[in-house]
Amino acid sequence: MTTEVDFYELLGCARDADGATLKSAYRKLAIQYHPDKNGGCKDHEAKFKAISEAYDVLKDPQKRAAYDRYGHAAFRSGAGGGGGGQADFSGFSDIFESVFGEFMGGQRGGRQPRRGADLRYDLEISLEDAFHGKQTEITVDVSGTCDTCAGSGAKPGTMARTCGTCGGAGKVRAQQGFFVVERTCPTCMGAGETIADPCGTCRGDGRIDKTKTLSVNVPPGVDEGTRIRLTGEGEAGPRGAPPGDLYIFLHVARHAVFTREGTTLHARAPVSFATAALGGEFRVEGPDGVEQVIRIAPGTPSGREIRQRGAGMPVLQGRGRGDMVVHVEVQVPTKLTPRQRELLEALREVEGEIVAEDDAGFFSKMKAAFGG
């Protein structure tokens, strides 16, 4: 009677293990029990077959759900009779390759075009540009498609031919036991094609250095670090492969008046002592050129924030605007004219009469607090 071992126990995983955990456990066990590493040991072959069967079921969500519900009985209808015989590894080499494929040069299939590299360009703009948006031009040096050979890399009148070694795949495969090893083709170096007569301009690469002038649309509301992508404006791919993209990173220059926090603009506003005490108003010009009237209420202390709704930055790719927050800073004069001194002395006398009663109360409380 054959003893059926739980698939999760075979892989040494809990029943709620995720796919990555199952894959990692299978990888370790497959390396440990692979027949090629154990001199054809029948016990190791059986173990390898068992863990491969377990992983084949558990890596498939539908099969795993059936196994979790019905156990081994879910797969008995297609099972063969018992008995010994040679271990059948049909299909397990594919499972093994799917797990280790990324370490062996990628997945199966034909040669994938080697896309050109992406490029970065840093563009500085003013706060006003960030507010209104801007249409500008930039100049970049890139590897562009060779005009002589139209990117093929072959001399005009000739053409590249499919590599006879890899059949155009760009990679060659060799099976060693149950391992499938994939390497870059040594003949075409992964291109999948060979060029007998290369282009004299680009020397067979299909690319040459170029300087391009590009138009860039900066939308209203951008901020520091906003990224704009120009599709297909990066480096050209070798031998006609697709080009990469150009990413423009925006940097907003420091402003003389405003600092920014998202769509909110902050400004420091020096206010005279008299204006803070008596009230008043002044004007602040925003990045849109519109003057905002800032009203100071009587008795406004230093540090008070006055918010102007809808006077901040526009919302990027949206509607509305943020706010403008003015931070009041009451200025204490350090140099006085005789007339200013005279008026302040008179004010101090008046303040002294008002504060005297409060002072008496204050000192009485201090005396009581310290037991005097």
XYZ file of C-alpha atoms in Angstrom:
372
model
C 0.000 0.000 0.000
C 1.428 3.355 -1.039
C 1.625 6.047 1.626
C 0.616 9.459 0.295
C 2.616 12.288 1.822
C 1.001 15.680 2.177
C 2.256 18.066 -0.535
C 2.795 20.877 1.964
C 4.856 18.561 4.189
C 6.932 17.504 1.178
C 7.886 21.117 0.528
C 8.170 21.953 4.225
C 5.631 24.789 3.986
C 2.563 25.797 5.922
C -0.810 25.413 4.236
C -1.220 29.196 4.012
C 2.202 29.732 2.377
C 2.193 32.141 -0.559
C 3.523 31.414 -4.039
C 6.948 32.935 -3.387
C 7.447 30.748 -0.290
C 6.452 27.598 -2.182
C 8.780 28.489 -5.055
C 11.715 29.119 -2.731
C 11.145 25.849 -0.875
C 10.917 23.881 -4.117
C 14.084 25.481 -5.464
C 16.110 24.422 -2.424
C 14.770 20.876 -2.406
C 15.160 20.469 -6.174
C 18.831 21.379 -5.954
C 19.297 19.037 -2.995
C 17.597 15.989 -4.527
C 18.265 16.455 -8.229
C 19.378 13.073 -9.701
C 22.380 14.602 -11.431
C 23.805 15.576 -8.057
C 23.203 12.232 -6.366
C 24.736 9.657 -8.706
C 21.431 8.208 -9.885
C 20.255 7.296 -6.385
C 16.744 5.844 -6.727
C 15.600 7.277 -3.392
C 16.643 10.770 -4.443
C 14.978 10.307 -7.823
C 11.738 9.368 -6.073
C 12.066 12.317 -3.726
C 12.732 14.679 -6.625
C 9.698 13.349 -8.476
C 7.515 13.753 -5.388
C 8.509 17.350 -4.659
C 8.139 18.247 -8.340
C 4.654 16.765 -8.371
C 3.795 18.647 -5.186
C 5.018 21.962 -6.562
C 3.250 21.372 -9.900
C -0.047 21.153 -8.019
C 0.467 23.881 -5.434
C 1.811 26.509 -7.837
C -1.454 26.372 -9.825
C -4.264 28.205 -7.958
C -7.024 25.935 -9.321
C -5.139 22.709 -8.633
C -4.178 23.962 -5.196
C -7.786 24.802 -4.354
C -8.851 21.293 -5.408
C -6.053 19.718 -3.362
C -6.875 21.810 -0.288
C -10.467 20.582 -0.492
C -10.148 16.947 -1.576
C -6.493 16.081 -0.976
C -4.838 13.500 -3.245
C -8.242 12.158 -4.246
C -8.710 15.205 -6.463
C -6.119 13.810 -8.898
C -6.659 10.037 -8.712
C -8.906 9.724 -11.746
C -5.955 10.116 -14.095
C -3.469 8.191 -12.030
C -1.908 5.009 -13.292
C -1.650 1.708 -11.499
C 0.868 1.005 -8.811
C 4.085 -0.844 -9.147
C 7.700 -0.030 -9.663
C 9.504 0.745 -12.887
C 11.549 3.666 -14.075
C 10.660 7.047 -12.657
C 8.872 9.198 -15.227
C 10.129 12.782 -15.176
C 8.065 13.900 -18.150
C 7.050 17.492 -17.584
C 9.169 17.979 -14.465
C 12.054 19.458 -16.447
C 9.617 22.164 -17.582
C 8.586 22.811 -13.979
C 12.214 22.986 -12.925
C 13.037 25.357 -15.771
C 10.106 27.643 -14.943
C 11.472 28.078 -11.424
C 15.121 28.508 -12.344
C 14.600 30.126 -15.752
C 15.300 33.668 -14.577
C 18.756 32.542 -13.434
C 19.450 30.850 -16.765
C 19.089 33.737 -19.150
C 15.368 34.425 -19.202
C 12.261 32.670 -20.377
C 11.588 30.692 -23.494
C 10.617 32.207 -26.779
C 12.194 34.116 -29.595
C 14.601 36.959 -29.284
C 13.150 40.033 -27.628
C 14.169 43.370 -29.208
C 16.705 45.200 -27.093
C 14.905 48.457 -26.423
C 16.955 51.639 -26.329
C 17.931 53.166 -23.003
C 15.728 55.686 -21.192
C 17.253 59.125 -20.618
C 16.840 61.809 -17.958
C 16.803 65.586 -18.434
C 16.607 68.091 -15.553
C 14.687 71.294 -16.315
C 14.487 74.288 -13.979
C 11.436 76.554 -14.126
C 10.193 79.533 -12.131
C 7.243 79.527 -9.733
C 5.371 81.659 -12.268
C 6.018 78.995 -14.949
C 4.729 76.348 -12.553
C 1.595 78.444 -12.036
C 0.764 79.277 -15.650
C 2.375 76.321 -17.431
C 4.958 76.716 -20.147
C 5.781 75.574 -23.658
C 9.540 75.366 -24.068
C 12.229 73.669 -26.120
C 15.172 71.606 -24.924
C 18.251 70.278 -26.697
C 19.502 66.771 -25.913
C 22.349 64.596 -27.187
C 21.167 61.051 -27.888
C 22.017 57.954 -29.868
C 19.634 58.179 -32.817
C 18.794 55.908 -35.722
C 21.488 55.874 -38.407
C 20.151 57.671 -41.494
C 22.467 55.797 -43.861
C 21.210 52.285 -43.082
C 17.868 53.259 -41.499
C 18.943 51.490 -38.315
C 19.557 48.059 -39.815
C 23.329 48.211 -39.310
C 23.910 46.767 -42.785
C 25.510 48.577 -45.688
C 22.875 50.047 -48.069
C 21.958 47.458 -50.666
C 22.649 44.580 -48.276
C 20.761 43.181 -45.330
C 21.326 41.344 -42.106
C 20.779 37.594 -42.101
C 19.312 35.325 -39.477
C 22.025 33.853 -37.290
C 22.671 30.254 -38.253
C 23.757 29.286 -34.738
C 20.699 30.357 -32.752
C 18.156 30.522 -35.566
C 17.381 34.147 -34.732
C 16.594 33.549 -31.050
C 19.708 35.333 -29.821
C 20.266 32.551 -27.314
C 21.366 28.950 -27.399
C 20.117 26.229 -25.084
C 21.789 23.101 -23.840
C 20.161 20.388 -21.733
C 22.290 18.802 -19.066
C 20.290 16.029 -17.497
C 17.159 17.741 -16.242
C 18.754 21.195 -16.313
C 18.160 23.443 -19.315
C 20.908 26.057 -19.562
C 20.363 29.089 -21.776
C 23.193 31.411 -22.839
C 23.670 34.363 -25.162
C 24.521 33.190 -28.666
C 28.308 33.493 -29.136
C 27.956 34.141 -32.883
C 25.525 37.080 -32.979
C 26.004 38.168 -29.334
C 22.260 38.065 -28.738
C 21.206 40.081 -31.801
C 19.703 37.092 -33.612
C 21.209 38.359 -36.872
C 24.627 38.603 -38.422
C 25.860 41.337 -40.731
C 28.407 40.366 -43.359
C 28.846 43.919 -44.712
C 28.232 46.518 -41.974
C 27.219 50.125 -42.554
C 30.218 52.411 -42.798
C 28.508 55.240 -40.899
C 27.372 53.418 -37.765
C 29.744 50.423 -38.105
C 26.925 47.933 -37.847
C 25.264 49.287 -34.690
C 22.387 51.026 -36.448
C 22.849 54.132 -34.264
C 24.841 57.354 -34.377
C 25.174 60.312 -31.995
C 22.650 63.055 -32.678
C 21.516 66.360 -31.190
C 17.753 66.796 -31.036
C 15.593 69.803 -30.207
C 12.354 68.776 -28.530
C 9.240 70.692 -27.540
C 8.121 70.251 -23.936
C 4.692 71.176 -22.583
C 4.820 72.008 -18.866
C 1.225 71.932 -17.535
C -0.016 74.387 -14.870
C 0.347 73.204 -11.281
C 3.560 71.181 -11.569
C 5.741 70.919 -8.491
C 9.322 70.080 -7.590
C 10.149 66.601 -8.878
C 7.212 66.359 -11.301
C 8.187 64.004 -14.131
C 7.202 64.431 -17.774
C 7.719 61.516 -20.163
C 8.418 61.972 -23.859
C 7.706 58.552 -25.335
C 10.234 57.300 -27.869
C 12.605 60.242 -27.411
C 15.277 58.288 -25.534
C 18.160 56.415 -27.131
C 17.443 54.426 -30.269
C 17.575 50.660 -29.936
C 20.410 48.783 -31.683
C 19.718 47.607 -35.236
C 16.226 49.015 -35.470
C 14.991 48.008 -32.008
C 12.429 50.334 -30.353
C 13.759 53.515 -28.748
C 13.650 54.304 -25.050
C 11.842 57.238 -23.439
C 13.046 60.635 -22.257
C 12.055 61.607 -18.710
C 12.118 65.299 -17.835
C 12.403 66.053 -14.113
C 11.195 69.527 -13.155
C 12.864 71.696 -10.537
C 11.114 74.865 -9.321
C 13.532 77.704 -8.537
C 13.338 79.418 -5.139
C 11.027 82.420 -5.083
C 11.826 85.743 -3.437
C 8.470 85.922 -1.621
C 6.726 82.546 -1.569
C 7.491 79.072 -0.346
C 5.271 76.212 -1.440
C 3.612 73.272 0.268
C 1.577 71.350 -2.288
C -0.941 73.830 -3.685
C -0.552 76.193 -0.702
C 1.662 79.269 -0.946
C 3.260 80.714 2.193
C 4.582 84.265 2.579
C 6.106 86.201 5.481
C 4.663 89.702 5.924
C 6.502 92.260 8.113
C 3.898 94.498 9.815
C 4.567 97.642 11.822
C 3.730 97.786 15.497
C 1.124 100.464 14.888
C -0.619 98.493 12.099
C -0.682 95.349 14.238
C -2.224 97.311 17.108
C -4.656 99.489 15.166
C -5.385 97.240 12.179
C -4.907 97.981 8.508
C -4.291 96.333 5.186
C -1.586 95.765 2.600
C -1.277 94.009 -0.771
C 0.625 90.908 -1.864
C 1.067 90.105 -5.549
C 0.645 86.403 -6.308
C 2.457 84.406 -9.002
C -0.537 85.042 -11.283
C 0.150 88.794 -11.102
C -3.049 89.509 -9.162
C -2.735 91.579 -5.983
C -4.321 90.042 -2.902
C -5.603 92.482 -0.244
C -4.496 91.285 3.193
C -6.519 92.788 6.038
C -4.995 93.052 9.513
C -7.446 93.033 12.392
C -6.717 95.349 15.361
C -4.550 93.648 17.966
C -3.035 91.090 15.596
C -0.046 89.377 17.289
C 3.137 88.262 15.598
C 2.811 84.766 14.169
C -0.848 85.086 13.217
C -1.710 83.308 9.943
C -4.081 84.987 7.493
C -5.458 82.656 4.828
C -6.600 83.843 1.411
C -8.830 81.127 -0.037
C -8.227 80.194 -3.666
C -5.160 82.393 -4.066
C -2.591 79.565 -4.155
C -1.307 77.240 -6.884
C -3.572 75.479 -9.377
C -4.272 71.764 -8.976
C -2.213 69.729 -11.452
C -4.534 68.178 -14.053
C -7.506 69.146 -11.949
C -9.747 72.018 -10.995
C -9.463 74.775 -8.447
C -6.572 76.378 -6.597
C -4.970 76.100 -3.209
C -4.708 78.888 -0.627
C -2.250 81.645 0.154
C -1.196 81.812 3.804
C 0.380 85.068 5.025
C 2.404 84.821 8.254
C 2.343 88.104 10.165
C 5.620 89.271 11.690
C 5.254 92.341 13.896
C 8.339 94.543 13.540
C 9.661 96.347 16.631
C 11.471 99.562 15.640
C 15.112 99.820 16.684
C 15.718 103.434 15.619
C 13.183 106.098 16.549
C 12.713 109.686 15.477
C 12.134 112.215 18.274
C 8.467 112.392 17.367
C 8.114 108.564 17.463
C 9.821 108.449 20.842
C 7.536 111.158 22.185
C 4.441 109.281 21.073
C 5.654 105.964 22.450
C 6.503 107.568 25.791
C 2.977 108.909 25.953
C 1.652 105.468 25.071
C 3.733 103.883 27.794
C 2.279 106.255 30.375
C -1.225 105.347 29.307
C -0.385 101.639 29.295
C 1.116 101.983 32.775
C -2.160 103.231 34.204
C -4.044 100.321 32.630
C -1.552 97.638 33.508
C -0.931 98.779 37.093
C -3.972 96.971 38.439
C -3.108 93.806 36.522
C 0.458 93.953 37.820
C -0.785 94.162 41.395
C -2.922 91.118 40.856
C -0.045 89.279 39.196
C 2.411 89.925 42.047
C -0.192 88.952 44.636
C -0.643 85.606 42.867
C 3.115 85.063 42.710
C 3.443 85.813 46.421
C 0.658 83.372 47.271
C 2.130 80.684 45.063
C 5.481 80.784 46.821
C 3.991 81.092 50.312
C 5.067 84.698 50.840
